[in-house]
Coordinates of C-alpha atoms in Angstrom, one line a residue:
M193 CA 0.1 0.1 0.2
S194 CA 1.3 3.3 -0.9
S195 CA 2.0 6.1 2.1
Q196 CA -0.9 8.2 1.0
Q197 CA -3.1 5.0 0.0
Q198 CA -3.8 4.8 3.9
Y199 CA -4.9 7.7 4.6
I200 CA -7.4 7.9 1.9
D201 CA -8.5 4.3 2.9
L202 CA -9.0 6.0 6.4
Y203 CA -10.2 8.9 5.6
E204 CA -12.9 7.0 3.6
Q205 CA -14.0 4.3 6.2
A206 CA -13.9 6.9 9.2
R207 CA -15.1 10.6 7.7
Q208 CA -18.6 10.3 9.9
M209 CA -16.8 9.3 12.7
I210 CA -14.1 12.4 11.8
F211 CA -16.8 14.7 11.4
D212 CA -18.8 13.5 14.8
H213 CA -15.8 14.7 16.4
A214 CA -15.1 18.3 15.5
P215 CA -16.9 21.2 15.1
E216 CA -19.2 22.3 11.5
V217 CA -16.2 25.2 10.9
M218 CA -13.5 23.0 10.2
N219 CA -15.7 20.0 8.5
V220 CA -17.2 22.6 5.7
V221 CA -13.8 22.4 4.4
R222 CA -12.7 18.6 5.3
D223 CA -14.4 17.2 1.9
Q224 CA -12.6 19.7 -0.2
A225 CA -9.0 18.9 1.4
F226 CA -9.5 15.4 1.0
E227 CA -10.1 15.7 -2.9
D228 CA -7.1 17.7 -3.0
F229 CA -5.1 15.4 -1.0
K230 CA -6.2 12.3 -3.5
A231 CA -5.3 14.8 -6.2
L232 CA -1.9 16.0 -5.1
G233 CA -0.7 12.5 -3.0
F234 CA 2.3 13.3 -1.3
P235 CA 5.3 14.7 -3.1
S236 CA 8.5 12.9 -4.3
K237 CA 11.5 14.8 -3.8
K238 CA 11.4 15.5 -7.4
V239 CA 8.9 18.5 -6.6
E240 CA 11.4 21.8 -6.1
R241 CA 10.2 22.4 -2.5
Y242 CA 10.2 18.6 -1.2
K243 CA 13.7 17.5 -2.8
Y244 CA 15.8 17.3 0.6
T245 CA 12.9 15.6 2.7
D246 CA 11.3 11.7 1.8
I247 CA 7.7 12.6 2.8
H248 CA 6.6 9.1 1.7
K249 CA 8.8 7.1 3.8
L250 CA 7.9 9.6 6.7
F251 CA 4.3 8.6 6.0
A252 CA 4.8 5.3 5.4
P253 CA 3.9 3.7 8.7
D254 CA 0.9 2.8 10.1
Y255 CA 0.2 5.2 12.8
G256 CA -2.4 5.3 15.0
V257 CA -5.4 8.5 15.1
N258 CA -7.1 9.5 17.5
I259 CA -10.1 10.1 16.1
N260 CA -12.4 8.6 18.5
R261 CA -10.6 11.8 20.4
L262 CA -9.4 9.5 24.0
Q263 CA -8.8 11.5 26.2
I264 CA -4.7 11.3 27.5
P265 CA -4.2 11.6 31.0
V266 CA -1.6 14.3 31.7
D267 CA -1.9 17.3 34.4
P268 CA 0.9 19.8 31.9
Y269 CA 0.7 21.9 35.2
E270 CA 2.4 18.9 36.9
A271 CA 5.0 18.3 33.8
F272 CA 5.5 21.7 33.8
R273 CA 6.8 24.2 36.3
C274 CA 7.8 27.2 33.8
D275 CA 11.3 28.6 35.7
V276 CA 12.9 30.7 32.9
P277 CA 14.0 33.9 34.8
N278 CA 11.8 36.9 34.3
L279 CA 9.8 35.4 31.7
S280 CA 6.3 36.2 32.6
T281 CA 3.5 34.4 30.1
S282 CA 0.3 33.5 29.9
L283 CA 0.8 29.7 29.6
Y284 CA -1.6 27.2 27.7
F285 CA -1.4 23.4 26.6
V286 CA -2.3 22.0 23.9
V287 CA -2.4 17.7 24.2
N288 CA -1.1 16.1 21.1
D289 CA -3.9 17.7 18.9
M290 CA -6.4 19.1 21.2
F291 CA -6.4 22.2 22.7
Y292 CA -6.3 21.3 26.9
H293 CA -9.3 22.9 29.0
D294 CA -9.6 23.3 32.4
D295 CA -10.3 26.2 35.1
K296 CA -7.2 27.3 36.2
P297 CA -6.2 31.0 35.6
K298 CA -3.7 31.4 32.8
G299 CA -2.8 34.8 33.4
H300 CA -4.4 38.2 32.7
L301 CA -5.4 39.2 29.4
P302 CA -6.1 42.5 27.8
E303 CA -10.1 42.7 26.8
G304 CA -11.3 41.2 23.9
V305 CA -8.5 38.7 23.4
I306 CA -9.8 35.0 22.8
V307 CA -7.2 32.2 23.2
G308 CA -9.2 29.0 23.3
S309 CA -10.6 26.1 21.1
L310 CA -11.3 26.8 17.2
R311 CA -14.6 25.0 18.1
D312 CA -15.2 27.6 20.9
Y313 CA -15.7 30.3 18.0
P314 CA -17.4 29.3 15.0
E315 CA -18.1 32.7 13.6
L316 CA -15.0 34.3 13.7
V317 CA -13.0 31.3 12.9
A318 CA -15.4 30.3 9.9
K319 CA -13.8 34.2 8.4
Y320 CA -10.3 32.9 8.4
Y321 CA -9.9 29.4 8.6
A322 CA -8.2 27.5 5.7
K323 CA -8.1 30.9 4.0
L324 CA -4.2 31.4 3.7
A325 CA -3.3 27.6 4.0
K326 CA -4.7 26.3 1.0
T327 CA -5.2 22.9 0.3
S328 CA -4.7 22.7 -3.7
D329 CA -1.1 24.0 -2.9
D330 CA 0.3 21.3 -0.6
A331 CA -0.2 18.0 0.0
I332 CA 0.4 18.2 4.0
T333 CA -1.7 21.1 3.9
A334 CA -4.6 19.2 2.6
L335 CA -4.1 16.0 4.8
N336 CA -4.0 18.5 7.8
T337 CA -7.0 19.9 7.1
M338 CA -9.2 16.7 6.3
L339 CA -8.0 15.2 9.6
A340 CA -7.4 17.8 12.2
Q341 CA -10.4 17.8 14.9
D342 CA -9.5 20.2 16.9
G343 CA -7.3 23.2 17.1
M344 CA -6.2 26.6 19.0
L345 CA -7.6 30.3 17.8
V346 CA -5.7 33.6 19.1
Y347 CA -7.5 36.6 18.3
V348 CA -6.2 40.5 19.4
P349 CA -8.7 43.2 18.8
K350 CA -7.9 46.3 16.9
N351 CA -4.7 48.1 19.0
V352 CA -4.9 45.9 21.7
K353 CA -1.4 45.2 22.8
V354 CA -1.0 41.6 24.7
D355 CA 1.9 42.8 27.3
R356 CA 2.7 39.3 28.3
A357 CA 3.8 37.2 26.1
I358 CA 1.8 33.6 25.3
Q359 CA 3.5 30.2 25.9
V360 CA 2.0 27.1 24.6
I361 CA 3.3 23.6 25.4
N362 CA 2.4 21.4 22.5
I363 CA 2.8 17.8 24.4
L364 CA 3.0 14.7 22.7
K365 CA 1.6 11.4 24.5
A366 CA 0.7 7.9 23.7
T367 CA -1.1 6.6 26.6
P368 CA -4.9 6.9 26.4
S369 CA -6.5 6.6 29.5
N370 CA -6.9 2.5 29.4
A371 CA -3.4 2.2 30.1
Q372 CA -3.7 -1.7 28.0
R373 CA -4.7 0.2 25.1
Q374 CA -1.0 1.9 24.5
V375 CA -0.4 3.0 21.1
P376 CA 3.5 2.6 19.6
D377 CA 3.3 4.8 17.0
L378 CA 0.8 8.0 17.1
M379 CA 0.0 10.8 14.6
V380 CA -1.1 13.9 15.9
N381 CA -3.1 17.1 13.7
R382 CA -2.3 20.3 15.0
R383 CA -3.9 23.5 14.0
V384 CA -3.2 27.4 14.6
L385 CA -5.2 30.0 13.9
I386 CA -3.6 33.8 15.1
I387 CA -5.7 36.8 14.1
L388 CA -4.4 40.4 14.7
E389 CA -6.9 43.2 14.0
E390 CA -5.1 46.7 13.1
G391 CA -2.9 48.0 15.3
A392 CA -2.7 44.9 17.8
E393 CA 0.3 43.6 19.1
I394 CA 1.3 40.0 20.9
K395 CA 4.3 37.6 21.4
M396 CA 4.1 34.2 20.7
L397 CA 6.0 31.1 21.8
F398 CA 5.5 27.6 20.8
C399 CA 7.4 24.9 23.0
D400 CA 7.7 20.9 21.2
H401 CA 7.8 18.1 23.9
A402 CA 7.5 14.6 23.9
A403 CA 6.6 13.1 27.1
D404 CA 6.1 9.7 25.9
D405 CA 9.5 7.4 24.5
R406 CA 7.8 6.5 21.4
N407 CA 7.4 7.2 17.6
F408 CA 4.9 10.3 17.3
L409 CA 4.5 11.9 13.8
A410 CA 3.1 15.5 14.1
T411 CA 1.5 17.5 11.1
Q412 CA 1.2 21.4 12.3
V413 CA -0.4 24.1 10.2
I414 CA -0.4 27.9 11.7
E415 CA -2.4 30.7 10.0
A416 CA -1.1 33.9 10.9
Y417 CA -3.0 37.2 9.8
V418 CA -1.4 40.2 10.7
G419 CA -3.5 43.6 10.5
D420 CA -2.5 47.2 9.1
N421 CA 0.3 48.3 11.8
A422 CA 0.1 45.2 13.6
S423 CA 3.0 43.2 15.0
L424 CA 4.1 39.5 15.7
D425 CA 6.2 37.8 17.0
L426 CA 6.1 34.1 16.7
Y427 CA 8.8 31.7 18.2
C428 CA 8.4 28.1 17.4
M429 CA 11.1 26.0 19.9
E430 CA 11.7 22.3 19.2
E431 CA 13.0 20.0 21.8
T432 CA 11.6 16.6 21.3
H433 CA 13.6 13.2 20.9
H434 CA 14.4 11.1 18.2
K435 CA 11.6 9.3 17.6
N436 CA 9.8 12.3 16.5
V437 CA 8.8 13.5 13.3
R438 CA 7.9 16.9 12.5
I439 CA 6.4 18.8 9.7
S440 CA 5.6 22.4 9.6
N441 CA 3.7 24.6 7.3
V442 CA 3.4 28.2 8.3
Y443 CA 1.1 31.0 5.9
I444 CA 1.6 34.5 7.3
D445 CA 0.1 37.6 5.9
Q446 CA 0.9 41.0 6.5
Q447 CA -1.1 44.5 5.9
R448 CA 0.1 48.1 5.3
D449 CA 3.1 48.6 7.8
S450 CA 2.9 45.4 10.1
R451 CA 5.9 43.5 11.7
V452 CA 6.6 39.8 11.9
N453 CA 9.3 38.5 13.7
H454 CA 9.1 34.5 13.0
N455 CA 12.0 33.0 14.9
V456 CA 12.6 28.8 14.5
I457 CA 14.6 26.9 16.9
T458 CA 15.8 23.5 16.7
L459 CA 17.8 22.1 19.8
H460 CA 16.9 18.5 19.9
N461 CA 14.9 16.2 17.3
G462 CA 14.4 13.4 15.0
I463 CA 13.3 14.4 11.5
T464 CA 11.9 17.9 11.2
R465 CA 10.6 19.8 8.0
N466 CA 9.6 23.3 8.5
K467 CA 7.9 25.6 5.8
L468 CA 7.1 29.0 5.8
D469 CA 4.7 31.1 3.0
L470 CA 5.2 34.4 3.8
T471 CA 3.2 37.6 2.1
F472 CA 3.3 41.1 2.2
S473 CA -0.2 42.2 1.0
G474 CA 0.2 45.6 2.4
E475 CA 2.8 48.8 1.7
G476 CA 5.3 49.5 4.2
A477 CA 5.5 45.6 5.7
E478 CA 8.8 44.1 7.3
C479 CA 9.6 40.3 8.5
Q480 CA 13.0 39.2 10.3
C481 CA 12.9 35.4 10.1
Y482 CA 15.3 33.7 12.0
G483 CA 16.4 30.0 12.4
C484 CA 18.8 27.8 14.7
V485 CA 19.4 24.2 14.3
I486 CA 21.6 22.2 16.4
A487 CA 21.7 18.7 14.9
D488 CA 23.9 15.3 15.5
K489 CA 23.5 11.7 15.4
Q490 CA 21.2 11.2 12.5
Q491 CA 18.6 14.1 13.1
H492 CA 17.8 15.5 10.1
V493 CA 16.3 19.5 9.8
D494 CA 15.0 20.7 6.8
N495 CA 13.9 24.2 6.6
N496 CA 11.9 25.8 3.4
T497 CA 11.1 29.6 2.9
L498 CA 9.0 31.2 0.6
I499 CA 8.8 35.1 1.1
I500 CA 6.4 37.1 -1.6
H501 CA 6.4 40.7 -2.5
K502 CA 3.4 41.7 -3.9
A503 CA 3.4 45.6 -2.7
P504 CA 6.0 48.3 -2.6
H505 CA 8.3 49.2 0.0
C506 CA 8.8 46.2 1.7
T507 CA 11.4 44.7 3.9
S508 CA 12.5 40.7 4.5
N509 CA 15.3 39.6 6.5
E510 CA 16.2 35.8 6.7
L511 CA 19.5 34.3 8.8
Y512 CA 19.1 30.5 9.4
K513 CA 22.6 29.4 11.0
Y514 CA 22.7 25.7 11.3
V515 CA 25.8 23.4 13.4
L516 CA 26.1 19.7 12.4
D517 CA 27.6 17.2 14.1
D518 CA 28.2 13.1 13.4
Q519 CA 25.5 11.9 10.6
S520 CA 22.9 14.4 10.8
T521 CA 21.7 16.1 7.5
G522 CA 20.4 19.8 7.2
A523 CA 18.8 22.0 4.3
F524 CA 17.7 25.1 3.7
A525 CA 15.8 26.4 0.8
G526 CA 14.8 30.2 0.5
R527 CA 13.0 31.5 -2.0
V528 CA 11.9 35.6 -2.7
L529 CA 9.6 36.7 -4.8
V530 CA 9.2 40.4 -6.1
E531 CA 6.3 40.7 -8.3
H532 CA 5.6 43.4 -10.4
G533 CA 4.8 46.5 -8.8
A534 CA 6.5 45.3 -6.1
Q535 CA 9.2 48.7 -6.4
K536 CA 11.7 49.9 -3.7
T537 CA 11.6 46.2 -2.0
S538 CA 14.4 45.9 0.2
S539 CA 15.5 42.1 0.6
Q540 CA 18.5 40.0 2.2
M541 CA 18.6 36.0 2.9
T542 CA 21.7 34.5 4.6
N543 CA 22.1 30.8 5.3
Q544 CA 25.3 30.3 7.4
N545 CA 26.7 26.9 7.9
L546 CA 28.7 24.4 10.1
T547 CA 29.8 21.2 9.6
A548 CA 31.5 19.4 12.6
T549 CA 32.5 15.8 10.9
K550 CA 33.1 14.9 7.0
E551 CA 30.4 12.4 7.4
A552 CA 27.8 15.6 8.3
R553 CA 25.5 16.9 5.1
M554 CA 24.2 20.2 4.6
Y555 CA 22.0 21.4 1.3
T556 CA 21.5 25.1 0.3
Q557 CA 19.4 26.5 -2.3
P558 CA 18.8 30.4 -1.7
M559 CA 16.7 32.1 -4.8
L560 CA 15.6 35.3 -6.0
E561 CA 13.2 36.0 -8.4
I562 CA 12.4 39.6 -9.2
Y563 CA 9.7 41.3 -11.7
A564 CA 10.5 44.5 -10.3
D565 CA 13.5 47.2 -11.9
D566 CA 13.9 49.2 -8.3
V567 CA 14.9 47.0 -5.7
K568 CA 17.5 46.2 -3.3
C569 CA 18.0 42.0 -2.8
A570 CA 21.0 39.9 -1.8
H571 CA 21.5 36.7 -0.6
G572 CA 24.3 34.1 0.2
S573 CA 25.0 30.9 1.7
T574 CA 28.1 29.1 3.0
V575 CA 28.9 25.7 4.0
G576 CA 32.6 25.0 6.0
Q577 CA 33.8 24.2 9.1
L578 CA 35.3 25.6 12.3
N579 CA 38.4 28.3 11.2
D580 CA 41.3 26.5 12.1
A581 CA 43.4 29.3 12.4
A582 CA 41.3 30.3 15.6
L583 CA 41.6 26.8 17.1
F584 CA 45.0 27.0 16.8
Y585 CA 44.7 30.7 18.4
M586 CA 42.8 28.9 21.5
R587 CA 44.9 26.0 22.1
Q588 CA 47.9 27.8 21.9
R589 CA 46.6 29.9 25.1
G590 CA 45.6 26.6 27.2
I591 CA 42.2 25.9 25.8
S592 CA 41.5 22.4 25.2
L593 CA 40.4 21.1 21.6
D594 CA 36.9 20.3 22.8
E595 CA 36.4 23.3 24.4
A596 CA 37.7 25.4 21.9
K597 CA 35.5 23.8 19.6
L598 CA 32.6 24.6 21.6
L599 CA 33.3 28.5 22.1
L600 CA 33.8 28.8 18.5
Q601 CA 29.9 27.0 17.4
N602 CA 28.0 29.1 20.7
A603 CA 29.7 32.1 19.0
F604 CA 28.2 31.3 15.6
I605 CA 25.2 30.4 16.8
N606 CA 24.4 33.2 19.1
E607 CA 24.0 35.4 16.3
V608 CA 21.3 34.5 15.5
I609 CA 19.9 34.3 19.1
D610 CA 21.2 37.4 19.7
K611 CA 18.2 39.0 17.4
M612 CA 15.6 37.3 19.5
Q613 CA 13.6 40.6 20.9
L614 CA 12.2 38.2 24.2
E615 CA 14.6 39.1 26.1
P616 CA 14.0 36.3 28.8
L617 CA 14.2 33.6 26.6
R618 CA 17.2 34.6 24.4
D619 CA 19.2 35.0 27.3
R620 CA 17.8 31.3 28.4
L621 CA 18.9 29.6 25.2
H622 CA 22.6 31.2 25.7
Y623 CA 22.2 28.5 28.1
L624 CA 20.4 25.8 26.6
V625 CA 22.4 26.0 23.4
E626 CA 25.8 25.4 25.6
K627 CA 24.0 22.5 27.1
R628 CA 23.2 21.0 23.9
F629 CA 26.8 21.7 22.2
R630 CA 28.0 19.7 25.7
G631 CA 25.7 16.6 25.1
E632 CA 23.6 17.7 28.3
L633 CA 20.2 17.7 26.2
N634 CA 20.0 14.3 24.7
K635 CA 17.7 12.8 27.4
C636 CA 14.1 14.3 26.8
D637 CA 13.0 14.0 30.3
G638 CA 11.4 17.3 30.1
C639 CA 11.2 20.3 28.3
K640 CA 14.1 22.1 29.4
L641 CA 12.9 25.5 28.2
C642 CA 10.7 25.0 31.2
K643 CA 12.6 23.3 33.9

């Protein structure tokens, strides 16, 4: 059986059950997503945007899907006691792909701000859901849309500024309430919808954590609408384990004079594939996109970005850095598309990479596609090893070889971390990155961000 056929069969056999356990606002687009998935099929490595990750292989195992929405016994407040100095957040949890409901306080939110389940706000969700994430363009998005049964809504009304960061812990757990029915492999399909009206501001931190030593496959689709003069800081941090497969598609639409900071941090994982599609729909908008990756053993991290300049006077900056050790594999493919009429565009794309061993592999593909004649665009990429002269200089001053490598790797990756706007998180990441290079985060015994 082909990878996609098992999901086609699953949907056809369990369609009514999926509908019964999901809100109408998600069901209304589900059948079309199924038809799009059947037409597309999983992309092969011949598809340009998927050439570095074998999607068919990732979806080939027979993963269980919690269609009946069995309750997973976990108290996230006991599992996570956030101790990041000075990081005062409003804390929320998503258990697998279900928004965690309880009556415990989440921290004060300004009037009108919503953080909750998609099923609780159908009229608002219906205006935006599955509008940016078009199922006809991407098979993973289509699969997520046809199987997702719950999701998270974040809504900030006009001119409201949320001072306290929203922290979302995504917990992967495979043990249902009946311990005898333990699932060895579990697939989850997360959905996030972020809506910022004119002049709104918010900072969001997503932290992925695996609570079980099981095989997980997580698909995630995030849609973010950023209105005129609005501001969104979006941080996505992964620290799971080597049995985890994470495939995330992020879609962002920016209106006039809006600002977006998008940060992807991969500290520990199995196989990760992140896709970002960002569109400038309004004049004068700007985005800063940063990514840092630390990988070793057989870990695989693939970041793919597309930034579309539709409007004039917009600015985009990208900086992605990788440090690869052992037999790990990294990939970065970035494309900036400047459409007709998008004059006065300013764009800079940079990808820099260190391979610590001869067995580590890095693939990099920066691209510019420009159809306007008054622009300032540049791109560049490098792949190399640690500077021998710097290592020699440090060894001459009594620093051991391992410590010298660690210091140089730290300095290399910290350039990305220093650009993050959330200061307490930035300070904590400096500490976590050093621990990661020292091999102290190899065991996933809890989200290190919160321990």
